[in-house]
CSV table of C-alpha atoms in Angstrom, one decimal:
chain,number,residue,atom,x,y,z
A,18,UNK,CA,-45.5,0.8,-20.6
A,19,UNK,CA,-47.9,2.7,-18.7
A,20,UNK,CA,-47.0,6.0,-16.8
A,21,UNK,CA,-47.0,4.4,-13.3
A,22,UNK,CA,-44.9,1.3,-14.5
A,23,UNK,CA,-43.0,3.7,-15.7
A,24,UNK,CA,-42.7,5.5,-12.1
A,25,UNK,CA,-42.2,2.1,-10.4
A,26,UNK,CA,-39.3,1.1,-12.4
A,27,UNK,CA,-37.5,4.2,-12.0
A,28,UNK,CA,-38.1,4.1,-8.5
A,29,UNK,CA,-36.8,0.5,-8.6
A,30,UNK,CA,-33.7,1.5,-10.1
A,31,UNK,CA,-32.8,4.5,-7.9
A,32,UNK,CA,-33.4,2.2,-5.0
A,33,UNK,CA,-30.4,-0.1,-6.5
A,34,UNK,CA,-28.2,2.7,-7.3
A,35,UNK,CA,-28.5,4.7,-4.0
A,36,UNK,CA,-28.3,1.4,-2.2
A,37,UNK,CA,-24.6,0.8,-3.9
A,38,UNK,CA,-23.7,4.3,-3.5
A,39,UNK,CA,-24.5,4.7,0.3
A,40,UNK,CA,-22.0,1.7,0.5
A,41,UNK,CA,-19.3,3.2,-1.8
A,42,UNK,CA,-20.1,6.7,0.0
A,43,UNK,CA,-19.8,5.3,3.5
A,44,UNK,CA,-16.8,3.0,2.7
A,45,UNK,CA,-14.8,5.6,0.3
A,46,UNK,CA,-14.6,8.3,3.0
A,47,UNK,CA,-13.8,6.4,5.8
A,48,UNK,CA,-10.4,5.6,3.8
A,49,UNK,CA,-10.0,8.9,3.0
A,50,UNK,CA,-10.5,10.7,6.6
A,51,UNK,CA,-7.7,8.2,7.5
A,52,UNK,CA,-5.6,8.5,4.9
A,53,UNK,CA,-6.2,12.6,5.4
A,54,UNK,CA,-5.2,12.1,9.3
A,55,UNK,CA,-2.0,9.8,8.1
A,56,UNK,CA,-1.1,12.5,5.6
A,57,UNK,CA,1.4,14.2,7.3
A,58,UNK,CA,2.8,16.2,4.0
A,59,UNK,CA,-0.7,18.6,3.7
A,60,UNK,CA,-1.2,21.8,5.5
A,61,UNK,CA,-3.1,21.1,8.5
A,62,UNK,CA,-5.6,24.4,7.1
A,63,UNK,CA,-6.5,22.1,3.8
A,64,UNK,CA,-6.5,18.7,5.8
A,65,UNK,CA,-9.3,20.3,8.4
A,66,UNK,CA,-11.2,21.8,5.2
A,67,UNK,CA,-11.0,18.1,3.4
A,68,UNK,CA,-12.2,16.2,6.5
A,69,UNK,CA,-15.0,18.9,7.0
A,70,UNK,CA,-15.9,17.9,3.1
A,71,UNK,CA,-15.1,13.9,3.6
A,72,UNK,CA,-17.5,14.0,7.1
A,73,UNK,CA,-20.5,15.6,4.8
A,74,UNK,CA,-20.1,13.2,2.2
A,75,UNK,CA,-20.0,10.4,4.8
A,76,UNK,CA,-23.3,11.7,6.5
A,77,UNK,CA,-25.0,11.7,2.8
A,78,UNK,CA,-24.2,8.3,2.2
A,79,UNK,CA,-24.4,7.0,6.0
A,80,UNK,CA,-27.7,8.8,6.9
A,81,UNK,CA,-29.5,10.5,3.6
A,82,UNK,CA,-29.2,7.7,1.2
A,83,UNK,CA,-30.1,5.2,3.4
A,84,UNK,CA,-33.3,7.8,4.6
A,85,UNK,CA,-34.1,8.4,0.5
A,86,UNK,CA,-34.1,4.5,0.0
A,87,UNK,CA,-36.7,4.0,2.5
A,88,UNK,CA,-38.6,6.5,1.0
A,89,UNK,CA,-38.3,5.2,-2.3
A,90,UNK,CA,-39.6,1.9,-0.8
A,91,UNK,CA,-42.8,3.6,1.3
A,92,UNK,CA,-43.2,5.2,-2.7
A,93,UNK,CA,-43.0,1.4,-4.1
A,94,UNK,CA,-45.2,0.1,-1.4
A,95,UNK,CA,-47.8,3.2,-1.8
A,96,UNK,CA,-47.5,3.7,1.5
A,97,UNK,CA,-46.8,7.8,1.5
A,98,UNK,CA,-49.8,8.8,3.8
A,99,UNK,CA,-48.7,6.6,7.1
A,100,UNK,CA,-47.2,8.6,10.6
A,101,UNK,CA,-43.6,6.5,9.6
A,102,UNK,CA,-43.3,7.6,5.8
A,103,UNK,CA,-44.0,11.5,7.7
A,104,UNK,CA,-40.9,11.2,9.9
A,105,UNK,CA,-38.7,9.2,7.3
A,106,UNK,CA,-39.4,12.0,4.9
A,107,UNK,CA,-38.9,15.0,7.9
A,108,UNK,CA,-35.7,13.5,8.9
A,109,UNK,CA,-34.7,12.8,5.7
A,110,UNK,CA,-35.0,16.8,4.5
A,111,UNK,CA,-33.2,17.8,7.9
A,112,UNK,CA,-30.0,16.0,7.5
A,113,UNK,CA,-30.4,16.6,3.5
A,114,UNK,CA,-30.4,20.3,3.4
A,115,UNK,CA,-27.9,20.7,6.4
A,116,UNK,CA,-25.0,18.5,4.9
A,117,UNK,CA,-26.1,20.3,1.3
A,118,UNK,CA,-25.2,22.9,2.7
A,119,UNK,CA,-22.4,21.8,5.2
A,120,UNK,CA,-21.0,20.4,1.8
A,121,UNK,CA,-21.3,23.8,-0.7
A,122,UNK,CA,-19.8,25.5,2.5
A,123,UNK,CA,-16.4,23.4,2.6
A,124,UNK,CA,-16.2,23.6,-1.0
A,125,UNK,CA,-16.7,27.0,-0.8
A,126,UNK,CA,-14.1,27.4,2.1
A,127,UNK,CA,-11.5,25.2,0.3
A,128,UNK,CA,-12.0,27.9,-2.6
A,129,UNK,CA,-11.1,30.6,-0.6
A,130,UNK,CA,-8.0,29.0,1.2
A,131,UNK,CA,-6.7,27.9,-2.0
A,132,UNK,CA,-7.0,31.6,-3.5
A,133,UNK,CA,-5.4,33.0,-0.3
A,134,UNK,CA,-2.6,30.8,-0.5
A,135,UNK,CA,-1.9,32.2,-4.2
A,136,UNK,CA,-2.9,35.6,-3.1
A,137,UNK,CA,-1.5,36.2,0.3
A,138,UNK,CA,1.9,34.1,-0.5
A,139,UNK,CA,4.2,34.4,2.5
A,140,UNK,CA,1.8,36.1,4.9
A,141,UNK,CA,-0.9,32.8,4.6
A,142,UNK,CA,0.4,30.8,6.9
A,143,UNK,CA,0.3,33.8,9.4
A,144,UNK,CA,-3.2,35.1,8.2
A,145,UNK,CA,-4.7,31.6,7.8
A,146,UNK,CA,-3.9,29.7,11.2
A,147,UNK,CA,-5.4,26.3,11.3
A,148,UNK,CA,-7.1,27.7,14.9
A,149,UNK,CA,-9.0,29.9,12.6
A,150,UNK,CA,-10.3,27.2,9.6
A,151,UNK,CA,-11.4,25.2,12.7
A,152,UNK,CA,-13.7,27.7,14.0
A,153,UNK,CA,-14.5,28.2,10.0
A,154,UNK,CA,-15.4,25.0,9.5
A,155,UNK,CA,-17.5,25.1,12.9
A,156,UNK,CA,-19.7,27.9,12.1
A,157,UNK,CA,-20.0,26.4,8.4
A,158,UNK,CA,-21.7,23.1,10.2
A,159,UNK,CA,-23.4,25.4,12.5
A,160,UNK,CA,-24.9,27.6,10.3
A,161,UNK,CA,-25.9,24.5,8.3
A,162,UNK,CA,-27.9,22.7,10.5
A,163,UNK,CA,-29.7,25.9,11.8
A,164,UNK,CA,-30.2,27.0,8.2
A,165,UNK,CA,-32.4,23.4,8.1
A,166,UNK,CA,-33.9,23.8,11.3
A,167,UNK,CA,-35.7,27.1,10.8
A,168,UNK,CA,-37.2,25.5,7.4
A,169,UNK,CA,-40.2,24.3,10.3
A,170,UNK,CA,-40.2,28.2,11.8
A,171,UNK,CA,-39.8,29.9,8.3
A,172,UNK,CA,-40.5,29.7,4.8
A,173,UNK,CA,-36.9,30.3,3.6
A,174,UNK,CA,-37.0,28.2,0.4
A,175,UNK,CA,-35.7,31.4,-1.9
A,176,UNK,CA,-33.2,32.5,1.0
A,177,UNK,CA,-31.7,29.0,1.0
A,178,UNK,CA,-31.3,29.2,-2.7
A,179,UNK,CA,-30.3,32.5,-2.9
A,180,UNK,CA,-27.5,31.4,-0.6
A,181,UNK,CA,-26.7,28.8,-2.7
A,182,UNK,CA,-26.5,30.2,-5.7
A,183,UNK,CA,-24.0,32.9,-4.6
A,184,UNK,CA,-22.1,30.4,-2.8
A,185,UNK,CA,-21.7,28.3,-6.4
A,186,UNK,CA,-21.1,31.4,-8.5
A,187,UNK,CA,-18.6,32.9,-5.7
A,188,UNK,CA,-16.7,29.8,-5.7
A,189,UNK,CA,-16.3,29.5,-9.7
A,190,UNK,CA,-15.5,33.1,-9.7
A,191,UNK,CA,-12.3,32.3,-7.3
A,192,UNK,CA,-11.5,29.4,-9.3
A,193,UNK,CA,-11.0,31.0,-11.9
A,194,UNK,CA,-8.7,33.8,-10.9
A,195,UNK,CA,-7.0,31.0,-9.2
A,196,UNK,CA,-6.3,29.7,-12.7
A,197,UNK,CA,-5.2,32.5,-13.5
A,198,UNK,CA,-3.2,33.6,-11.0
A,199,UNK,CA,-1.5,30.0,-11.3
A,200,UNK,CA,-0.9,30.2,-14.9
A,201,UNK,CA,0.9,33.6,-14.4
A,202,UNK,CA,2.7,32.6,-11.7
A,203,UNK,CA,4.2,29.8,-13.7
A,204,UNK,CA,5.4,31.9,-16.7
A,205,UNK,CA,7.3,34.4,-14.4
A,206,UNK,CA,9.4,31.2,-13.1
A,207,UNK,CA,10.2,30.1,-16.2
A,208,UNK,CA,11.2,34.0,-17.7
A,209,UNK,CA,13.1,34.6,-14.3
A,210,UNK,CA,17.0,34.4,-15.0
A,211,UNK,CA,17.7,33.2,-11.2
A,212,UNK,CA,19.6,30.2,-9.6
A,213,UNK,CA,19.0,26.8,-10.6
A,214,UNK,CA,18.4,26.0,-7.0
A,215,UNK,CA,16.3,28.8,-6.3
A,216,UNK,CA,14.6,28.3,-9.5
A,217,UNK,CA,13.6,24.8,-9.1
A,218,UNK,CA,12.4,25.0,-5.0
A,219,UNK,CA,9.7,27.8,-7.1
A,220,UNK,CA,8.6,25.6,-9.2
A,221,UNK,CA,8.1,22.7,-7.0
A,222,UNK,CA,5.9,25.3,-4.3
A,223,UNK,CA,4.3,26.6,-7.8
A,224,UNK,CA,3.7,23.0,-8.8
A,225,UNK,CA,2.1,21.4,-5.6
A,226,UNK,CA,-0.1,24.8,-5.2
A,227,UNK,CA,-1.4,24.3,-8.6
A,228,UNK,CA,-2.1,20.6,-8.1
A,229,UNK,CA,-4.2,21.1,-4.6
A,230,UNK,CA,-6.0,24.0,-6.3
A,231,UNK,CA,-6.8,22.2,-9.3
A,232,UNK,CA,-8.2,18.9,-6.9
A,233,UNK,CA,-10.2,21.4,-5.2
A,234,UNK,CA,-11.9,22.9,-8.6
A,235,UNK,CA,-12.6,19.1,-9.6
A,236,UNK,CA,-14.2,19.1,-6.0
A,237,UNK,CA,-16.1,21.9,-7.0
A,238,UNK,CA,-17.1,20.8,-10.5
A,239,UNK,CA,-18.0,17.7,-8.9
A,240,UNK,CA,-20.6,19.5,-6.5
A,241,UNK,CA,-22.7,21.3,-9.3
A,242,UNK,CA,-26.0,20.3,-8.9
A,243,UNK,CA,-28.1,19.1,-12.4
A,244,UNK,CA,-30.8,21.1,-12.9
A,245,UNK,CA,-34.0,19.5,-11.8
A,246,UNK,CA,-36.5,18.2,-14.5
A,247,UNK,CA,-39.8,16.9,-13.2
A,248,UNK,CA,-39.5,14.0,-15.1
A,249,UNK,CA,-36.2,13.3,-13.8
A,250,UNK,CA,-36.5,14.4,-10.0
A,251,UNK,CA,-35.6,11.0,-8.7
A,252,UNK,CA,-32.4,10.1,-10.8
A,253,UNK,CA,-31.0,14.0,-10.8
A,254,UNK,CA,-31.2,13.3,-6.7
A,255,UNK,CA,-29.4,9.8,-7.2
A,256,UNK,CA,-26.8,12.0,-9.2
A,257,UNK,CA,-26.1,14.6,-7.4
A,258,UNK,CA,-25.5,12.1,-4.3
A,259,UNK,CA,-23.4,10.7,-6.3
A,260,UNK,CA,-20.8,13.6,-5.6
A,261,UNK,CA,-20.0,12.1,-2.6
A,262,UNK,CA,-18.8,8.9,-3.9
A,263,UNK,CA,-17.0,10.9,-6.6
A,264,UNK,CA,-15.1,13.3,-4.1
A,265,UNK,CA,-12.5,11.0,-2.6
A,266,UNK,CA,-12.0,9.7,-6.0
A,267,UNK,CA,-11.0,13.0,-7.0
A,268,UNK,CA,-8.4,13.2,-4.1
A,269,UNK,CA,-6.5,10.5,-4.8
A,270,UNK,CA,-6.3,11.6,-8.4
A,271,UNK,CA,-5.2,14.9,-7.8
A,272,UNK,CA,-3.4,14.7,-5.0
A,273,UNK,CA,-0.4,12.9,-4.9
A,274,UNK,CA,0.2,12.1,-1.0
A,275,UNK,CA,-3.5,11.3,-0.6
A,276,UNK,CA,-3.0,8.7,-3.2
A,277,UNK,CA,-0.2,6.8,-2.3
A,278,UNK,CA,-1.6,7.1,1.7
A,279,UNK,CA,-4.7,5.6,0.6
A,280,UNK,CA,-2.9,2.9,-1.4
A,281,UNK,CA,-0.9,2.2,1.7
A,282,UNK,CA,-4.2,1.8,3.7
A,283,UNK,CA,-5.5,-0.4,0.7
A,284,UNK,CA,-2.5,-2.8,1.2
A,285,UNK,CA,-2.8,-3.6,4.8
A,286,UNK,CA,-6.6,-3.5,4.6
A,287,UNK,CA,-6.2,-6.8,1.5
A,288,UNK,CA,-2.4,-7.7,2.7
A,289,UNK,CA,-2.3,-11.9,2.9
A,290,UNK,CA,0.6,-12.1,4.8
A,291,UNK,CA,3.9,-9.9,6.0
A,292,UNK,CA,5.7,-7.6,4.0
């Protein structure tokens, strides 16, 4: 097989995976916003911080993957010096590098509420109002989207990595004192000689924080980007869109009341007849 058959069958193949992913992308995160909005059990702060994740993952699958596919079919088609393969490609980098970053962002932000609600314990809920994550989450998209704007005004590739980076390594730095934190946390309940009661309302707090922190790292994990290899630029892309198939996955897993909302959902979406 010759280099260029070579090409054309990858290309081929991407356009079949990202094809089934921008479905599984668009379909698995409109069941989880509205299984997030019916979830009446989570913190509003962590709800608005999922939905501001789950509305990045559905703009990768209902506008980039869709935008990448064409491309991939101008690329099949040679036909990557016409005016419409041009805009494809310049719309397709806009809404690319702002829900990248709209995406690293949240994860980010969901990082930093879950280590303030180890860190800050009862004073949280008075530090981190849910009128403040919204105007978070607002400047996250905002700063996003003008972040991929300026790319026509500036030449900011190494800022925007920069930026990156320190997001990625900030976030795994918090997750790990989280785990700490967490895993300390736990061994002072169980060496603490205190009520049964008392005892056991700990460790079901102790238990659900470390089960929405731990969802949040598999969110994170989830989000690392493989490094790109020439050779391998057009399935490390499919791969890293996967993520966004692979996030509300990782909610119902790890988080109970997301799961059994979603099931719910699932039920009356497939139900033949009355309950």
């Amino acid at each position: 097989m010759t280099s260029a058959e070579g090409l054309h069958l990858t290309l081929v193949i991407n356009c079949f995976f990202n094809a089934f992913l921008s479905f599984t992308a668009i379909v698995l995160n409109i069941i989880t916003m509205q299984a997030l909005r019916k979830t009446s059990s989570l913190p509003k702060t962590l709800k608005t911080l999922l939905l501001s994740l789950a509305v990045s993952d559905l703009g990768v699958g209902f506008l980039v993957q869709p935008l990448y596919l064409a491309i991939l079919v101008m690329k099949i088609k040679q036909n990557t010096n016409s005016t419409a393969y041009k805009a494809v490609n310049e719309a397709y980098l806009i809404q690319k590098k702002t829900l990248v970053f709209a995406s690293n962002f949240s994860v980010f932000a969901l990082a930093v509420d879950r280590f303030l609600a180890i860190y800050l314990h009862l004073r949280y809920q008075e530090l981190v109002t849910h009128k403040r994550v919204v105007a978070v989450v607002i400047s996250v998209w905002v700063f996003s989207a003008s972040i991929s704007i300026l790319r026509k005004l500036y030449d900011c590739d190494i800022m925007r990595a920069v930026i990156l980076v320190v997001c990625v390594v900030t976030t795994g730095l918090l997750y790990c004192k989280i785990y700490a934190a967490v895993r300390h946390h736990t061994k002072q309940i169980h060496a603490l000689q205190v009520q049964q009661a008392t005892q056991n309302e700990d460790m079901a707090n102790a238990t659900r924080l470390k089960k929405s922190s731990l969802a949040t790292f598999y969110i994170y994990f989830a989000n690392g980007e493989t490094p790109l290899l020439s050779h391998l630029w057009y399935i490390t892309l499919t791969l890293v869109f996967l993520n966004s198939s692979l996030n509300p996955l990782i909610y119902c897993w790890k988080m109970r009341h997301i799961r059994q909302t979603v099931l719910d959902i699932l039920r009356n979406i497939f139900a033949i007849g009355p309950h």
